[in-house]
Amino acid sequence: MTQPGEFYQRNRGVHPPAFTPDYKTSVARSPRYSLISLQNSVSEITGPRFGHNDIDESDNDLLTNYAKAGESPIGERIILHGRVLDENAKPVPNTLVEIWQANAGGRYRHKKDTYLAPIDPNFGGCGRTLTDENGYFFFRTVKPGAYPWRNMVNNWRPAHIHVSVFGSGFVQRLITQCYFEGDPLIPICPIVRTIPDAAAIEQLTAKLDLNATIPLDSIAYNFDIVLRGRRSTLFENRLEGN
Amino acid sequence: MRQKLEYLKETPSQTAGPYVHIGLAPGAAGFEIYDQELGWDIAGPNAKGTRIRVEGVVTDGTGSPVKDVLLEAWQANADGIYAHPEHPGEVEDGFRGWGRVITDFETGEWGFDTVKPGPVMGRSGQMMAPHINLWIVARGINVGLNTRVYFEDEEEANAADPVLGVIEWERRRATLIARREARDGLAVYRFDIRLQGEDETVFFDI
């Protein structure tokens, strides 16, 4: 019987480097020294756990969680669903997935967002859920709109949903963004382009999923999330010091 | 040429962006949506040990406070036990060990109340000095930054800490030591984070 051991080293080649000058805010917010690499200790392989007492059953339905009774937000009704797996393709069960997004017009419900597209009175823009025993999760929402941002003067973010996920160890903690297949803004976005690897960008692009689409109701997109995998402890590596 | 070995690849990170609060702290974004926001109470009501506050500001390469940061803390209880099934030992009922805070939009100050963690057994039987693991995301940060908060009044334990010992530039170790002050009888630890430039905080690849 093997015990789960240390997590695989993060492959920084699929992640954006800290300093990506075309994304201007990164210039003053990126460390200049190298990260110092640590071997996993118990501080790294453990992480917070969440249960069904922490969230409400309906928190994953953005079509209803901020809408007045009998009303719903304006926009393309979509289902975003997928699995959280590790690099060994093992499901990550009972883990917290949180999302946030702009409304169909690209406007965020945030006091700092002053874009002229209007707030939708029936849309908040955040949701959360726990993966089931197979690592599966789903949300219902509206497809967010593209929006302009002050980077270069005519930069527009592609439609995207921000995704936050935990895993079982703090080393797996990840925030990313999910894009939508076929969006012409993806390849020209400076934030997307912080990622050096074309296959990695594809991994952030949700696929149209007609099989999960509910006819005459909601169109579905599939988005699987991969977290860092772990070695099995074949030989005692004294992680716990015993 | 290596042969192909089939593993999945980790999903690439992207910045949390300027509106991270909507998803992870909606009250701060200016609206009520959830019955409970997560991460407000790290230690719970039953935690043993010394109640402390940890606070600071995050500054960028120009020395300006960063006002749209979200920080998460992960720590052991006063006995050095993490609330996780892979760490043998019990934690108090209600002790989660995880917290989430955001910076003030006007000042960039952040802070959280917790209990001081105990020393934790590290690798190969080496004791780690009391510390809190921090994870920092914000607009302009492409991959969340990991660091550790150590405590000024744990001089002896810090000197023997295996992680601080990995940092070969001894001057840089000081960037991870929070300064202690007493305020109304409460121990307050000041931990300013400098993302870049002079006395840049040490960040880890964990």
PDB file of C-alpha atoms in Angstrom, chain A residues 6 8 10-12 14-18 20 23 25-33 35-50 53-54 56 59 65-66 85-89 96 98-100 108-113 124-128 162 164 166 168 170-171 173-177 179 191-192 194-195 200 203-204 224-226 228 230 238-241, chain B residues 6-24 26-38 60-62 66-68 70 72-74 82-88 96 98 100 105-106 120-125 128 131 133-135 137-146 148 163 166-169 172 195-197 200 202-206:
ATOM      1  CA  GLU A   6       5.024  15.054  -2.246  1.00  0.00           C
ATOM      2  CA  TYR A   8       5.152  17.212  -8.443  1.00  0.00           C
ATOM      3  CA  ARG A  10       5.206  22.981 -10.700  1.00  0.00           C
ATOM      4  CA  ASN A  11       6.110  23.159 -14.381  1.00  0.00           C
ATOM      5  CA  ARG A  12       6.630  26.906 -14.665  1.00  0.00           C
ATOM      6  CA  VAL A  14       3.060  26.300 -18.757  1.00  0.00           C
ATOM      7  CA  HIS A  15       2.515  29.292 -16.464  1.00  0.00           C
ATOM      8  CA  PRO A  16       3.063  32.960 -17.227  1.00  0.00           C
ATOM      9  CA  PRO A  17       6.309  34.404 -15.891  1.00  0.00           C
ATOM     10  CA  ALA A  18       5.864  37.203 -13.331  1.00  0.00           C
ATOM     11  CA  THR A  20       5.229  40.296 -18.744  1.00  0.00           C
ATOM     12  CA  TYR A  23       0.527  43.401 -19.454  1.00  0.00           C
ATOM     13  CA  THR A  25       0.520  46.243 -14.353  1.00  0.00           C
ATOM     14  CA  SER A  26       2.879  43.278 -14.040  1.00  0.00           C
ATOM     15  CA  VAL A  27       5.925  45.501 -14.526  1.00  0.00           C
ATOM     16  CA  ALA A  28       5.870  47.060 -11.035  1.00  0.00           C
ATOM     17  CA  ARG A  29       4.234  44.052  -9.356  1.00  0.00           C
ATOM     18  CA  SER A  30       6.666  41.293 -10.331  1.00  0.00           C
ATOM     19  CA  PRO A  31       9.506  40.210  -8.029  1.00  0.00           C
ATOM     20  CA  ARG A  32      12.967  40.783  -9.460  1.00  0.00           C
ATOM     21  CA  TYR A  33      14.665  37.955  -7.589  1.00  0.00           C
ATOM     22  CA  LEU A  35      11.595  32.329  -6.343  1.00  0.00           C
ATOM     23  CA  ILE A  36      13.270  30.156  -3.718  1.00  0.00           C
ATOM     24  CA  SER A  37      12.331  26.515  -4.253  1.00  0.00           C
ATOM     25  CA  LEU A  38      11.223  24.496  -1.254  1.00  0.00           C
ATOM     26  CA  GLN A  39      10.800  20.788  -0.822  1.00  0.00           C
ATOM     27  CA  ASN A  40       7.311  19.988   0.445  1.00  0.00           C
ATOM     28  CA  SER A  41       6.794  19.928   4.183  1.00  0.00           C
ATOM     29  CA  VAL A  42       3.510  19.383   5.985  1.00  0.00           C
ATOM     30  CA  SER A  43       2.891  23.148   5.607  1.00  0.00           C
ATOM     31  CA  GLU A  44       2.686  22.693   1.839  1.00  0.00           C
ATOM     32  CA  ILE A  45       0.973  19.312   1.419  1.00  0.00           C
ATOM     33  CA  THR A  46      -1.958  20.245   3.651  1.00  0.00           C
ATOM     34  CA  GLY A  47      -4.562  22.887   2.879  1.00  0.00           C
ATOM     35  CA  PRO A  48      -8.018  24.091   3.867  1.00  0.00           C
ATOM     36  CA  ARG A  49     -11.040  21.848   3.518  1.00  0.00           C
ATOM     37  CA  PHE A  50     -14.604  22.929   2.892  1.00  0.00           C
ATOM     38  CA  ASN A  53     -22.067  23.655   5.675  1.00  0.00           C
ATOM     39  CA  ASP A  54     -19.885  26.356   4.162  1.00  0.00           C
ATOM     40  CA  ASP A  56     -25.628  26.962  -0.010  1.00  0.00           C
ATOM     41  CA  ASP A  59     -24.652  29.135  -4.821  1.00  0.00           C
ATOM     42  CA  ASN A  65     -28.651  33.717  -6.928  1.00  0.00           C
ATOM     43  CA  TYR A  66     -29.033  37.485  -7.356  1.00  0.00           C
ATOM     44  CA  LEU A  85      -8.388  16.350 -11.917  1.00  0.00           C
ATOM     45  CA  ASP A  86      -4.765  16.122 -10.887  1.00  0.00           C
ATOM     46  CA  GLU A  87      -1.863  15.575 -13.268  1.00  0.00           C
ATOM     47  CA  ASN A  88      -2.279  11.814 -12.781  1.00  0.00           C
ATOM     48  CA  ALA A  89      -5.876  12.208 -14.072  1.00  0.00           C
ATOM     49  CA  LEU A  96     -14.136  24.278  -3.526  1.00  0.00           C
ATOM     50  CA  GLU A  98     -15.386  29.631  -6.949  1.00  0.00           C
ATOM     51  CA  ILE A  99     -16.120  31.780 -10.004  1.00  0.00           C
ATOM     52  CA  TRP A 100     -16.753  35.441 -10.748  1.00  0.00           C
ATOM     53  CA  TYR A 108     -18.816  44.002 -13.250  1.00  0.00           C
ATOM     54  CA  ARG A 109     -20.911  44.578 -10.153  1.00  0.00           C
ATOM     55  CA  HIS A 110     -18.014  46.256  -8.360  1.00  0.00           C
ATOM     56  CA  LYS A 111     -17.735  49.761  -6.986  1.00  0.00           C
ATOM     57  CA  LYS A 112     -14.447  50.209  -8.850  1.00  0.00           C
ATOM     58  CA  ASP A 113     -15.876  49.325 -12.292  1.00  0.00           C
ATOM     59  CA  GLY A 124     -24.457  39.449  -9.167  1.00  0.00           C
ATOM     60  CA  GLY A 125     -21.700  37.595 -10.982  1.00  0.00           C
ATOM     61  CA  CYS A 126     -20.294  35.170  -8.440  1.00  0.00           C
ATOM     62  CA  GLY A 127     -20.833  31.522  -7.663  1.00  0.00           C
ATOM     63  CA  ARG A 128     -19.245  28.629  -5.805  1.00  0.00           C
ATOM     64  CA  HIS A 162     -12.468  33.863 -13.346  1.00  0.00           C
ATOM     65  CA  SER A 164     -10.492  29.806  -8.194  1.00  0.00           C
ATOM     66  CA  PHE A 166      -8.125  24.692  -3.944  1.00  0.00           C
ATOM     67  CA  SER A 168      -6.165  19.105  -1.110  1.00  0.00           C
ATOM     68  CA  PHE A 170      -1.938  24.516  -0.351  1.00  0.00           C
ATOM     69  CA  VAL A 171       0.584  23.954  -3.165  1.00  0.00           C
ATOM     70  CA  ARG A 173      -4.003  26.635  -4.876  1.00  0.00           C
ATOM     71  CA  LEU A 174      -4.799  28.156  -8.253  1.00  0.00           C
ATOM     72  CA  ILE A 175      -6.623  31.094  -9.777  1.00  0.00           C
ATOM     73  CA  THR A 176      -7.105  31.184 -13.512  1.00  0.00           C
ATOM     74  CA  GLN A 177      -9.478  32.416 -16.219  1.00  0.00           C
ATOM     75  CA  TYR A 179     -12.177  31.635 -22.106  1.00  0.00           C
ATOM     76  CA  ILE A 191      -3.165  38.833 -20.340  1.00  0.00           C
ATOM     77  CA  VAL A 192      -3.738  35.628 -22.327  1.00  0.00           C
ATOM     78  CA  THR A 194       1.446  36.192 -20.752  1.00  0.00           C
ATOM     79  CA  ILE A 195       1.212  32.393 -21.199  1.00  0.00           C
ATOM     80  CA  ALA A 200      -1.587  25.902 -22.359  1.00  0.00           C
ATOM     81  CA  GLN A 203      -6.322  24.407 -21.911  1.00  0.00           C
ATOM     82  CA  LEU A 204      -7.948  27.647 -20.688  1.00  0.00           C
ATOM     83  CA  ASP A 224     -11.746  20.735 -17.018  1.00  0.00           C
ATOM     84  CA  ILE A 225      -9.238  21.959 -14.437  1.00  0.00           C
ATOM     85  CA  VAL A 226      -5.960  20.156 -13.780  1.00  0.00           C
ATOM     86  CA  ARG A 228      -0.712  19.403  -9.502  1.00  0.00           C
ATOM     87  CA  ARG A 230       1.431  13.751  -6.253  1.00  0.00           C
ATOM     88  CA  ARG A 238      10.526  10.798   5.767  1.00  0.00           C
ATOM     89  CA  LEU A 239       8.200  13.646   4.828  1.00  0.00           C
ATOM     90  CA  GLU A 240       6.752  13.576   8.333  1.00  0.00           C
ATOM     91  CA  GLY A 241      10.133  13.098   9.905  1.00  0.00           C
TER      92      GLY A 241
ATOM     93  CA  GLU B   6       1.422  10.858 -20.735  1.00  0.00           C
ATOM     94  CA  TYR B   7       0.632  13.051 -17.748  1.00  0.00           C
ATOM     95  CA  LEU B   8      -1.930  15.808 -17.736  1.00  0.00           C
ATOM     96  CA  LYS B   9      -0.491  19.291 -17.456  1.00  0.00           C
ATOM     97  CA  GLU B  10      -1.457  21.682 -14.709  1.00  0.00           C
ATOM     98  CA  THR B  11      -3.975  24.318 -15.762  1.00  0.00           C
ATOM     99  CA  PRO B  12      -2.031  27.541 -16.315  1.00  0.00           C
ATOM    100  CA  SER B  13      -2.510  30.406 -13.898  1.00  0.00           C
ATOM    101  CA  GLN B  14      -3.918  33.806 -14.824  1.00  0.00           C
ATOM    102  CA  THR B  15      -4.064  36.998 -12.801  1.00  0.00           C
ATOM    103  CA  ALA B  16      -6.983  37.349 -10.365  1.00  0.00           C
ATOM    104  CA  GLY B  17      -7.544  40.790 -11.909  1.00  0.00           C
ATOM    105  CA  PRO B  18      -8.915  43.972 -10.314  1.00  0.00           C
ATOM    106  CA  TYR B  19     -12.324  42.546  -9.378  1.00  0.00           C
ATOM    107  CA  VAL B  20     -11.280  39.465  -7.412  1.00  0.00           C
ATOM    108  CA  HIS B  21     -13.471  40.733  -4.558  1.00  0.00           C
ATOM    109  CA  ILE B  22     -16.669  39.962  -6.485  1.00  0.00           C
ATOM    110  CA  GLY B  23     -15.953  36.276  -6.391  1.00  0.00           C
ATOM    111  CA  LEU B  24     -14.041  35.898  -3.167  1.00  0.00           C
ATOM    112  CA  PRO B  26     -18.409  40.188  -2.545  1.00  0.00           C
ATOM    113  CA  GLY B  27     -19.240  42.348   0.476  1.00  0.00           C
ATOM    114  CA  ALA B  28     -16.166  44.443  -0.278  1.00  0.00           C
ATOM    115  CA  ALA B  29     -17.186  44.768  -3.927  1.00  0.00           C
ATOM    116  CA  GLY B  30     -20.324  46.443  -2.624  1.00  0.00           C
ATOM    117  CA  PHE B  31     -23.070  43.829  -2.580  1.00  0.00           C
ATOM    118  CA  GLU B  32     -24.594  41.115  -0.397  1.00  0.00           C
ATOM    119  CA  ILE B  33     -25.074  37.726  -2.000  1.00  0.00           C
ATOM    120  CA  TYR B  34     -23.889  34.880   0.238  1.00  0.00           C
ATOM    121  CA  ASP B  35     -25.196  34.008   3.690  1.00  0.00           C
ATOM    122  CA  GLN B  36     -21.592  33.531   4.732  1.00  0.00           C
ATOM    123  CA  GLU B  37     -18.375  34.707   3.154  1.00  0.00           C
ATOM    124  CA  LEU B  38     -15.484  32.332   3.658  1.00  0.00           C
ATOM    125  CA  ASP B  60       4.937  47.587  -5.569  1.00  0.00           C
ATOM    126  CA  GLY B  61       8.237  48.425  -7.260  1.00  0.00           C
ATOM    127  CA  THR B  62       7.538  52.154  -6.983  1.00  0.00           C
ATOM    128  CA  VAL B  66      -1.165  47.958  -3.757  1.00  0.00           C
ATOM    129  CA  LYS B  67      -4.856  48.467  -2.996  1.00  0.00           C
ATOM    130  CA  ASP B  68      -6.469  45.520  -4.744  1.00  0.00           C
ATOM    131  CA  LEU B  70      -6.269  39.391  -1.807  1.00  0.00           C
ATOM    132  CA  GLU B  72      -4.895  33.886   2.017  1.00  0.00           C
ATOM    133  CA  ALA B  73      -3.321  32.479   5.164  1.00  0.00           C
ATOM    134  CA  TRP B  74      -2.735  28.810   6.040  1.00  0.00           C
ATOM    135  CA  TYR B  82      -2.886  21.540  10.720  1.00  0.00           C
ATOM    136  CA  ALA B  83      -6.635  20.981  10.291  1.00  0.00           C
ATOM    137  CA  HIS B  84      -6.085  18.289   7.676  1.00  0.00           C
ATOM    138  CA  PRO B  85      -6.462  14.496   7.736  1.00  0.00           C
ATOM    139  CA  GLU B  86      -2.881  13.977   6.602  1.00  0.00           C
ATOM    140  CA  HIS B  87      -1.525  15.679   9.709  1.00  0.00           C
ATOM    141  CA  PRO B  88      -1.903  13.419  12.750  1.00  0.00           C
ATOM    142  CA  ARG B  96      -9.863  25.881  10.235  1.00  0.00           C
ATOM    143  CA  TRP B  98      -7.296  29.196   6.705  1.00  0.00           C
ATOM    144  CA  ARG B 100      -8.827  35.257   3.408  1.00  0.00           C
ATOM    145  CA  PHE B 105      -9.265  50.241  -1.099  1.00  0.00           C
ATOM    146  CA  GLU B 106      -8.066  53.595   0.246  1.00  0.00           C
ATOM    147  CA  VAL B 120       5.475  22.305  13.180  1.00  0.00           C
ATOM    148  CA  MET B 121       7.501  19.170  12.541  1.00  0.00           C
ATOM    149  CA  GLY B 122       9.226  19.661   9.204  1.00  0.00           C
ATOM    150  CA  ARG B 123      11.052  17.282   6.908  1.00  0.00           C
ATOM    151  CA  SER B 124      13.385  14.662   8.316  1.00  0.00           C
ATOM    152  CA  GLY B 125      12.448  15.428  11.886  1.00  0.00           C
ATOM    153  CA  MET B 128      10.055  24.412  11.764  1.00  0.00           C
ATOM    154  CA  HIS B 131       5.003  30.465  10.764  1.00  0.00           C
ATOM    155  CA  ASN B 133       1.901  30.457   5.008  1.00  0.00           C
ATOM    156  CA  LEU B 134       0.623  33.305   2.819  1.00  0.00           C
ATOM    157  CA  TRP B 135      -0.621  33.293  -0.748  1.00  0.00           C
ATOM    158  CA  VAL B 137      -2.980  37.393  -5.691  1.00  0.00           C
ATOM    159  CA  ALA B 138      -3.837  40.688  -7.388  1.00  0.00           C
ATOM    160  CA  ARG B 139      -4.087  42.481 -10.680  1.00  0.00           C
ATOM    161  CA  GLY B 140      -0.621  42.389 -12.276  1.00  0.00           C
ATOM    162  CA  ILE B 141       0.380  39.174 -10.470  1.00  0.00           C
ATOM    163  CA  ASN B 142       0.248  36.358 -13.021  1.00  0.00           C
ATOM    164  CA  VAL B 143       0.793  33.454 -10.621  1.00  0.00           C
ATOM    165  CA  GLY B 144      -0.113  33.677  -6.917  1.00  0.00           C
ATOM    166  CA  LEU B 145       2.938  34.414  -4.775  1.00  0.00           C
ATOM    167  CA  ASN B 146       3.774  32.219  -1.789  1.00  0.00           C
ATOM    168  CA  ARG B 148       5.834  32.789   4.988  1.00  0.00           C
ATOM    169  CA  VAL B 163      13.210  26.916   5.426  1.00  0.00           C
ATOM    170  CA  VAL B 166      17.559  27.520   2.667  1.00  0.00           C
ATOM    171  CA  ILE B 167      17.782  31.260   1.909  1.00  0.00           C
ATOM    172  CA  GLU B 168      21.497  31.684   1.328  1.00  0.00           C
ATOM    173  CA  TRP B 169      21.343  35.497   1.463  1.00  0.00           C
ATOM    174  CA  ARG B 172      16.880  38.501   2.835  1.00  0.00           C
ATOM    175  CA  LEU B 195       6.772  42.873  -4.299  1.00  0.00           C
ATOM    176  CA  GLN B 196       9.830  44.345  -5.944  1.00  0.00           C
ATOM    177  CA  GLY B 197      12.894  46.472  -5.383  1.00  0.00           C
ATOM    178  CA  GLU B 200      11.998  42.674  -1.807  1.00  0.00           C
ATOM    179  CA  VAL B 202      11.297  36.430  -0.343  1.00  0.00           C
ATOM    180  CA  PHE B 203       8.781  34.421  -2.373  1.00  0.00           C
ATOM    181  CA  PHE B 204       8.832  30.658  -2.619  1.00  0.00           C
ATOM    182  CA  ASP B 205       8.198  28.120  -5.349  1.00  0.00           C
ATOM    183  CA  ILE B 206       6.478  25.479  -3.220  1.00  0.00           C
TER     184      ILE B 206
END
